[in-house]
CSV table of C-alpha atoms in Angstrom, one decimal:
chain,number,residue,atom,x,y,z
A,1,MET,CA,0.0,0.0,0.0
A,2,SER,CA,1.3,3.5,-0.9
A,3,ILE,CA,2.0,6.2,1.6
A,4,ALA,CA,-0.8,8.3,0.1
A,5,LYS,CA,-3.3,5.4,0.5
A,6,ARG,CA,-2.2,4.7,4.1
A,7,THR,CA,-2.5,8.4,4.9
A,8,THR,CA,-6.0,8.5,3.5
A,9,LEU,CA,-7.0,5.4,5.4
A,10,LEU,CA,-5.6,6.8,8.7
A,11,ARG,CA,-7.4,10.1,8.1
A,12,THR,CA,-10.7,8.2,7.4
A,13,THR,CA,-10.3,6.1,10.6
A,14,VAL,CA,-9.6,9.1,12.8
A,15,VAL,CA,-12.6,11.0,11.4
A,16,ALA,CA,-14.8,7.9,12.0
A,17,ALA,CA,-13.6,7.6,15.6
A,18,ALA,CA,-14.2,11.2,16.3
A,19,THR,CA,-17.7,11.0,14.8
A,20,ALA,CA,-18.5,8.0,17.0
A,21,LEU,CA,-17.2,9.8,20.1
A,22,ALA,CA,-19.3,12.8,19.3
A,23,ALA,CA,-22.3,10.6,18.9
A,24,ALA,CA,-21.7,8.9,22.2
A,25,ILE,CA,-21.3,12.2,24.0
A,26,SER,CA,-24.5,13.5,22.5
A,27,THR,CA,-26.4,10.5,24.0
A,28,LEU,CA,-25.3,11.3,27.6
A,29,PRO,CA,-28.2,12.5,29.8
A,30,ALA,CA,-28.4,16.3,29.5
A,31,GLN,CA,-28.5,16.7,33.3
A,32,ALA,CA,-25.0,15.1,33.5
A,33,LEU,CA,-23.6,18.3,32.0
A,34,ASP,CA,-25.5,20.7,34.3
A,35,ALA,CA,-25.3,21.7,37.9
A,36,GLN,CA,-27.4,19.4,40.1
A,37,TRP,CA,-27.0,16.7,37.5
A,38,CYS,CA,-28.0,14.0,40.0
A,39,LYS,CA,-31.3,15.6,41.0
A,40,ASP,CA,-33.5,12.7,39.8
A,41,VAL,CA,-31.6,10.1,41.9
A,42,HIS,CA,-32.9,8.8,45.3
A,43,ILE,CA,-30.3,7.6,47.8
A,44,ARG,CA,-30.4,6.2,51.3
A,45,PHE,CA,-27.2,7.0,53.2
A,46,PHE,CA,-26.1,5.3,56.4
A,47,VAL,CA,-24.3,7.7,58.7
A,48,GLY,CA,-23.4,5.0,61.2
A,49,GLY,CA,-23.7,6.8,64.5
A,50,ALA,CA,-26.4,8.8,66.2
A,51,GLU,CA,-27.2,12.4,65.4
A,52,GLY,CA,-24.4,14.6,66.9
A,53,ASP,CA,-22.0,11.7,67.2
A,54,ALA,CA,-18.4,13.0,66.8
A,55,PHE,CA,-17.3,10.7,64.0
A,56,GLY,CA,-20.8,10.4,62.4
A,57,THR,CA,-21.2,14.1,62.2
A,58,ILE,CA,-18.2,14.4,59.9
A,59,VAL,CA,-19.5,11.6,57.7
A,60,TYR,CA,-22.9,13.3,57.7
A,61,ASN,CA,-21.3,16.7,56.7
A,62,GLY,CA,-19.5,15.0,53.8
A,63,ALA,CA,-22.7,13.4,52.6
A,64,ARG,CA,-24.7,16.6,53.0
A,65,GLN,CA,-22.1,18.5,51.0
A,66,ALA,CA,-22.3,15.9,48.2
A,67,ALA,CA,-26.1,16.2,48.1
A,68,ALA,CA,-25.8,20.0,47.9
A,69,ASP,CA,-23.3,19.8,45.1
A,70,LEU,CA,-24.9,17.1,43.0
A,71,GLY,CA,-28.6,17.4,43.8
A,72,PRO,CA,-29.8,13.9,44.7
A,73,LYS,CA,-32.6,13.3,47.2
A,74,VAL,CA,-30.9,11.7,50.2
A,75,ASP,CA,-32.5,10.0,53.2
A,76,TYR,CA,-30.0,10.0,56.1
A,77,ILE,CA,-30.1,6.9,58.3
A,78,PHE,CA,-28.7,7.1,61.9
A,79,SER,CA,-28.0,3.8,63.6
A,80,GLY,CA,-26.1,4.6,66.8
A,81,TRP,CA,-23.5,2.1,65.7
A,82,ASP,CA,-25.9,-0.7,66.6
A,83,ILE,CA,-25.2,-3.5,64.1
A,84,GLU,CA,-28.6,-5.2,64.5
A,85,LYS,CA,-30.3,-1.9,63.9
A,86,MET,CA,-28.2,-1.3,60.8
A,87,VAL,CA,-29.3,-4.6,59.3
A,88,GLN,CA,-33.0,-3.9,59.9
A,89,GLN,CA,-32.6,-0.4,58.5
A,90,LEU,CA,-30.8,-1.9,55.4
A,91,ARG,CA,-33.7,-4.3,55.0
A,92,GLU,CA,-36.1,-1.3,55.1
A,93,ALA,CA,-33.9,0.6,52.7
A,94,VAL,CA,-33.9,-2.2,50.1
A,95,ALA,CA,-37.7,-2.5,50.4
A,96,VAL,CA,-38.1,1.2,49.5
A,97,LYS,CA,-36.1,0.6,46.3
A,98,PRO,CA,-34.1,3.8,46.0
A,99,ASN,CA,-31.7,4.2,43.1
A,100,GLY,CA,-28.8,3.7,45.4
A,101,ILE,CA,-27.8,2.8,49.0
A,102,ALA,CA,-24.6,3.8,50.8
A,103,MET,CA,-24.2,1.3,53.7
A,104,MET,CA,-21.9,1.1,56.6
A,105,GLY,CA,-20.1,-2.3,56.5
A,106,HIS,CA,-20.1,-2.9,60.2
A,107,PRO,CA,-22.6,-5.9,60.2
A,108,GLY,CA,-20.2,-7.8,58.0
A,109,ASP,CA,-20.4,-10.0,54.9
A,110,ALA,CA,-22.7,-12.7,56.2
A,111,ALA,CA,-25.4,-10.3,57.6
A,112,ILE,CA,-25.3,-8.0,54.5
A,113,MET,CA,-25.1,-10.7,51.8
A,114,PRO,CA,-28.8,-11.6,51.4
A,115,LEU,CA,-29.9,-8.0,51.4
A,116,ALA,CA,-27.2,-7.1,48.9
A,117,GLU,CA,-28.5,-9.9,46.7
A,118,GLN,CA,-32.0,-8.5,46.9
A,119,ALA,CA,-30.7,-5.0,46.1
A,120,HIS,CA,-28.8,-6.5,43.1
A,121,LYS,CA,-32.0,-8.2,41.8
A,122,ASP,CA,-33.9,-4.9,42.2
A,123,GLY,CA,-31.3,-2.9,40.3
A,124,ILE,CA,-30.2,-0.9,43.4
A,125,LYS,CA,-26.7,0.4,43.2
A,126,MET,CA,-24.6,-0.2,46.4
A,127,MET,CA,-21.7,1.5,48.0
A,128,TYR,CA,-20.1,0.7,51.4
A,129,GLN,CA,-18.2,2.9,53.7
A,130,ASN,CA,-16.0,2.7,56.8
A,131,VAL,CA,-15.8,-1.1,57.0
A,132,PRO,CA,-15.1,-3.2,53.9
A,133,VAL,CA,-17.3,-6.2,52.9
A,134,PRO,CA,-15.2,-7.8,50.2
A,135,THR,CA,-17.2,-11.0,49.9
A,136,VAL,CA,-20.4,-9.1,49.3
A,137,VAL,CA,-18.8,-6.8,46.8
A,138,ALA,CA,-17.3,-9.8,44.9
A,139,ALA,CA,-20.7,-11.5,44.7
A,140,PHE,CA,-23.0,-8.6,43.9
A,141,GLY,CA,-20.8,-5.5,43.1
A,142,GLY,CA,-20.5,-2.2,44.8
A,143,GLY,CA,-17.6,0.0,45.9
A,144,TYR,CA,-15.9,0.9,49.1
A,145,VAL,CA,-14.8,4.2,50.6
A,146,GLY,CA,-12.8,4.0,53.9
A,147,ALA,CA,-9.6,2.8,55.4
A,148,GLN,CA,-8.5,-0.9,55.1
A,149,GLN,CA,-9.2,-2.0,58.6
A,150,GLU,CA,-6.5,-4.5,59.4
A,151,GLN,CA,-3.9,-2.6,57.5
A,152,GLN,CA,-4.6,0.7,59.3
A,153,GLY,CA,-4.7,-1.1,62.6
A,154,ARG,CA,-1.4,-2.7,62.1
A,155,ALA,CA,0.1,0.6,61.0
A,156,LEU,CA,-1.2,2.3,64.1
A,157,GLY,CA,0.3,-0.4,66.4
A,158,ALA,CA,3.7,0.0,64.8
A,159,GLU,CA,3.6,3.8,65.0
A,160,ALA,CA,2.5,3.6,68.7
A,161,PHE,CA,5.4,1.3,69.5
A,162,LYS,CA,7.8,3.7,67.9
A,163,LEU,CA,6.5,7.0,69.2
A,164,ALA,CA,5.8,5.8,72.7
A,165,LYS,CA,9.3,4.3,72.8
A,166,LEU,CA,8.0,1.0,74.0
A,167,LYS,CA,10.2,-2.0,74.4
A,168,ALA,CA,9.7,-5.8,74.5
A,169,GLY,CA,8.1,-6.7,77.8
A,170,ASP,CA,6.1,-3.4,78.3
A,171,LYS,CA,2.4,-3.6,78.9
A,172,ALA,CA,-0.3,-1.9,76.9
A,173,ILE,CA,-4.1,-1.9,76.9
A,174,MET,CA,-6.1,-2.1,73.6
A,175,ILE,CA,-9.9,-1.5,73.6
A,176,GLY,CA,-12.0,-2.6,70.6
A,177,PRO,CA,-14.9,-4.6,69.2
A,178,PHE,CA,-12.7,-7.7,69.0
A,179,GLU,CA,-15.7,-10.0,68.7
A,180,ASN,CA,-17.0,-8.3,65.5
A,181,GLU,CA,-15.4,-10.2,62.6
A,182,SER,CA,-15.4,-7.3,60.2
A,183,ARG,CA,-15.3,-4.1,62.3
A,184,GLY,CA,-12.9,-5.6,64.9
A,185,ALA,CA,-10.2,-6.4,62.3
A,186,ARG,CA,-8.7,-2.9,62.8
A,187,GLU,CA,-8.1,-3.3,66.5
A,188,ARG,CA,-7.0,-6.9,66.1
A,189,GLY,CA,-4.4,-5.6,63.7
A,190,THR,CA,-3.2,-3.1,66.3
A,191,VAL,CA,-2.9,-5.9,68.9
A,192,SER,CA,-1.0,-8.2,66.4
A,193,ALA,CA,1.5,-5.5,65.6
A,194,LEU,CA,2.2,-4.7,69.3
A,195,LYS,CA,2.4,-8.4,70.2
A,196,GLU,CA,4.8,-9.1,67.4
A,197,ALA,CA,7.0,-6.3,68.9
A,198,GLY,CA,7.0,-8.1,72.2
A,199,ILE,CA,4.4,-6.0,74.0
A,200,ASP,CA,2.1,-7.6,76.6
A,201,VAL,CA,-1.4,-6.5,75.4
A,202,VAL,CA,-4.4,-6.5,77.7
A,203,GLN,CA,-7.5,-6.6,75.4
A,204,ILE,CA,-10.8,-5.0,76.5
A,205,ASN,CA,-13.9,-5.7,74.4
A,206,SER,CA,-15.8,-2.5,73.8
A,207,ALA,CA,-19.6,-2.3,74.2
A,208,THR,CA,-21.6,-0.8,71.3
A,209,GLU,CA,-23.1,1.8,73.6
A,210,TRP,CA,-19.6,3.2,74.5
A,211,ALA,CA,-19.5,4.8,71.0
A,212,ALA,CA,-22.7,6.7,71.7
A,213,ASP,CA,-21.8,7.6,75.3
A,214,PRO,CA,-18.1,7.1,76.0
A,215,ASN,CA,-18.6,8.0,79.7
A,216,LEU,CA,-20.1,4.5,80.1
A,217,ALA,CA,-16.6,3.1,79.7
A,218,ILE,CA,-15.2,5.0,82.7
A,219,PRO,CA,-15.5,2.2,85.3
A,220,VAL,CA,-14.0,-0.4,83.0
A,221,ILE,CA,-11.0,1.6,81.9
A,222,THR,CA,-10.2,2.9,85.4
A,223,ALA,CA,-10.4,-0.6,86.7
A,224,ALA,CA,-8.1,-1.9,84.0
A,225,LEU,CA,-5.6,0.9,84.8
A,226,LEU,CA,-5.7,0.1,88.5
A,227,ASN,CA,-5.3,-3.6,87.9
A,228,ASN,CA,-2.3,-3.0,85.5
A,229,PRO,CA,-0.3,-0.1,87.2
A,230,GLY,CA,2.6,-0.5,84.8
A,231,VAL,CA,0.7,0.1,81.6
A,232,LYS,CA,2.7,2.4,79.3
A,233,ALA,CA,0.1,2.9,76.5
A,234,VAL,CA,-3.7,2.7,75.9
A,235,GLY,CA,-5.4,2.4,72.5
A,236,TYR,CA,-9.0,3.3,71.8
A,237,PRO,CA,-11.3,2.1,69.0
A,238,GLY,CA,-12.7,5.4,67.8
A,239,GLY,CA,-12.9,9.2,68.0
A,240,GLN,CA,-15.7,9.2,70.6
A,241,MET,CA,-13.6,7.4,73.2
A,242,LEU,CA,-10.3,8.9,72.2
A,243,GLY,CA,-11.8,12.4,72.6
A,244,ASN,CA,-12.8,11.3,76.2
A,245,VAL,CA,-9.3,10.4,77.3
A,246,GLN,CA,-9.0,13.2,79.8
A,247,THR,CA,-12.0,12.0,81.6
A,248,TYR,CA,-10.6,8.4,81.8
A,249,MET,CA,-7.2,9.5,82.9
A,250,THR,CA,-8.5,11.9,85.5
A,251,ALA,CA,-10.8,9.2,86.9
A,252,ALA,CA,-7.8,6.9,87.2
A,253,GLY,CA,-5.7,9.6,88.9
A,254,ARG,CA,-3.3,10.0,85.9
A,255,LYS,CA,-1.9,13.2,84.6
A,256,PRO,CA,-1.2,14.3,81.0
A,257,GLY,CA,1.7,12.3,79.6
A,258,ASP,CA,1.7,9.6,82.3
A,259,ILE,CA,0.3,7.2,79.7
A,260,PHE,CA,0.7,7.2,75.9
A,261,ASN,CA,-2.9,7.4,74.6
A,262,PHE,CA,-3.6,6.6,71.0
A,263,GLY,CA,-6.4,5.6,68.7
A,264,PHE,CA,-8.3,6.5,65.6
A,265,ASP,CA,-10.0,9.6,64.1
A,266,THR,CA,-10.0,13.4,64.6
A,267,SER,CA,-12.6,15.6,66.2
A,268,PRO,CA,-12.8,18.9,68.2
A,269,GLN,CA,-12.5,16.8,71.4
A,270,ILE,CA,-9.4,15.1,70.1
A,271,VAL,CA,-7.8,18.4,69.1
A,272,GLU,CA,-8.3,19.7,72.6
A,273,ALA,CA,-6.8,16.4,74.0
A,274,PHE,CA,-3.7,16.9,71.9
A,275,LYS,CA,-3.5,20.5,73.1
A,276,GLY,CA,-3.8,19.4,76.7
A,277,GLY,CA,-1.2,16.6,76.4
A,278,TRP,CA,-3.7,13.8,76.9
A,279,VAL,CA,-3.5,12.2,73.5
A,280,GLN,CA,-0.2,11.5,71.6
A,281,LEU,CA,-1.3,9.7,68.4
A,282,THR,CA,-4.3,9.1,66.2
A,283,ALA,CA,-4.8,7.5,62.8
A,284,ASP,CA,-6.8,9.7,60.5
A,285,GLN,CA,-9.3,8.0,58.1
A,286,GLN,CA,-10.9,11.2,56.7
A,287,PRO,CA,-14.6,10.5,57.4
A,288,PHE,CA,-15.7,13.5,55.3
A,289,MET,CA,-14.6,11.5,52.3
A,290,GLN,CA,-16.6,8.5,53.6
A,291,GLY,CA,-19.7,10.8,53.4
A,292,TYR,CA,-19.0,12.6,50.1
A,293,LEU,CA,-17.6,10.0,47.8
A,294,PRO,CA,-20.2,7.2,48.2
A,295,ILE,CA,-22.9,9.7,47.1
A,296,LEU,CA,-20.7,10.9,44.2
A,297,SER,CA,-20.1,7.3,43.2
A,298,LEU,CA,-23.8,6.3,43.3
A,299,CYS,CA,-24.7,9.4,41.2
A,300,GLN,CA,-22.1,8.4,38.7
A,301,GLN,CA,-23.3,4.8,38.6
A,302,VAL,CA,-26.9,5.7,38.2
A,303,VAL,CA,-26.7,8.6,35.8
A,304,LEU,CA,-23.5,7.9,33.8
A,305,GLY,CA,-23.2,4.2,34.1
A,306,LEU,CA,-19.7,4.4,35.6
A,307,ALA,CA,-18.1,1.8,37.8
A,308,PRO,CA,-18.2,2.1,41.5
A,309,MET,CA,-15.4,3.9,43.4
A,310,ASN,CA,-12.9,2.1,45.6
A,311,VAL,CA,-11.0,4.6,47.8
A,312,ASP,CA,-8.7,4.0,50.7
A,313,THR,CA,-9.2,7.0,53.0
A,314,GLY,CA,-6.5,6.1,55.5
A,315,ALA,CA,-4.5,9.3,55.4
A,316,GLY,CA,-1.8,8.8,57.9
A,317,PHE,CA,-1.1,9.9,61.5
A,318,VAL,CA,-1.8,13.0,63.6
A,319,THR,CA,0.6,13.7,66.4
A,320,PRO,CA,1.4,16.5,68.9
A,321,GLU,CA,3.8,17.8,66.2
A,322,ASN,CA,1.3,18.2,63.4
A,323,TYR,CA,-2.2,18.3,64.9
A,324,ASN,CA,-2.5,22.0,64.2
A,325,ILE,CA,-2.6,21.3,60.5
A,326,VAL,CA,-6.1,19.7,60.9
A,327,ALA,CA,-7.2,21.5,64.1
A,328,GLU,CA,-9.4,24.2,62.5
A,329,LEU,CA,-11.1,21.8,60.1
A,330,ALA,CA,-11.6,19.3,62.9
A,331,LYS,CA,-13.3,22.0,65.0
A,332,GLN,CA,-15.7,22.5,62.1
A,333,ALA,CA,-16.5,18.8,62.0
A,334,LEU,CA,-15.0,18.5,58.5
A,335,ARG,CA,-11.8,16.6,59.3
């Protein structure tokens, strides 16, 4: 074939491809190109905690911002971190048949699986946040926005070992929902990392209601500290309890810096605890993104036919040296 013929063929192919692309773009829903392009989509969004909850409020603010930016109708579901309640609320959400559901993964694969199957049959798009449910996603699709639980937990344990200057034989306390197969993977990861470094770890299984009212844990934590006077570090399973560290330490007769306190999340209370010297380390999982991105992804799936998002929001660590970077946003319940 001559150069002239090859050039003509190439030009014809490029023109045909450009024409096909233009035709494809012209078939996109008109609202996808406008503000509030997701306005015809109905979503049920699981916040996780109760209204006013420290962590849940940041998730809620992220979801509300996404709704304001994109325009979907969003029903916000508050569960008080009660797993059985979440499952019942998910059953009700599937029955309503919205276009999409953004579900907290705390109940785990087994509990969510039959409801995810029904949602799939009904054409409901699914996203999961905060706790991954990989078996459900593999079976019936959906995406995940949140930290990888065990990975983040292990990283926190290693960082606590380093920053607290712990050594083999030291004792630490780790609090967490260890009996929950999915949600407890994070704290089990922290325990594993500490034990592998030679730390003697006392595990305290946290009650669901402690997340809603962290003061309920005061007698358990103070008793653990009294029974283990040589404890060098204490780890907490979430922002509600980590933000309440001053109360726990004061009740046990401890002063700022006596014990290395560490955990997960940021909040106005945690910022104040850093400022007062009560908290020394937290793992940030950016809950605002766990609110915003599931709604964005559901809108993209329903309106544009895009694949679901999978985003690891585990951002790193906040310490006394850098907490001022996130302090103002944390006070506004955005970080």
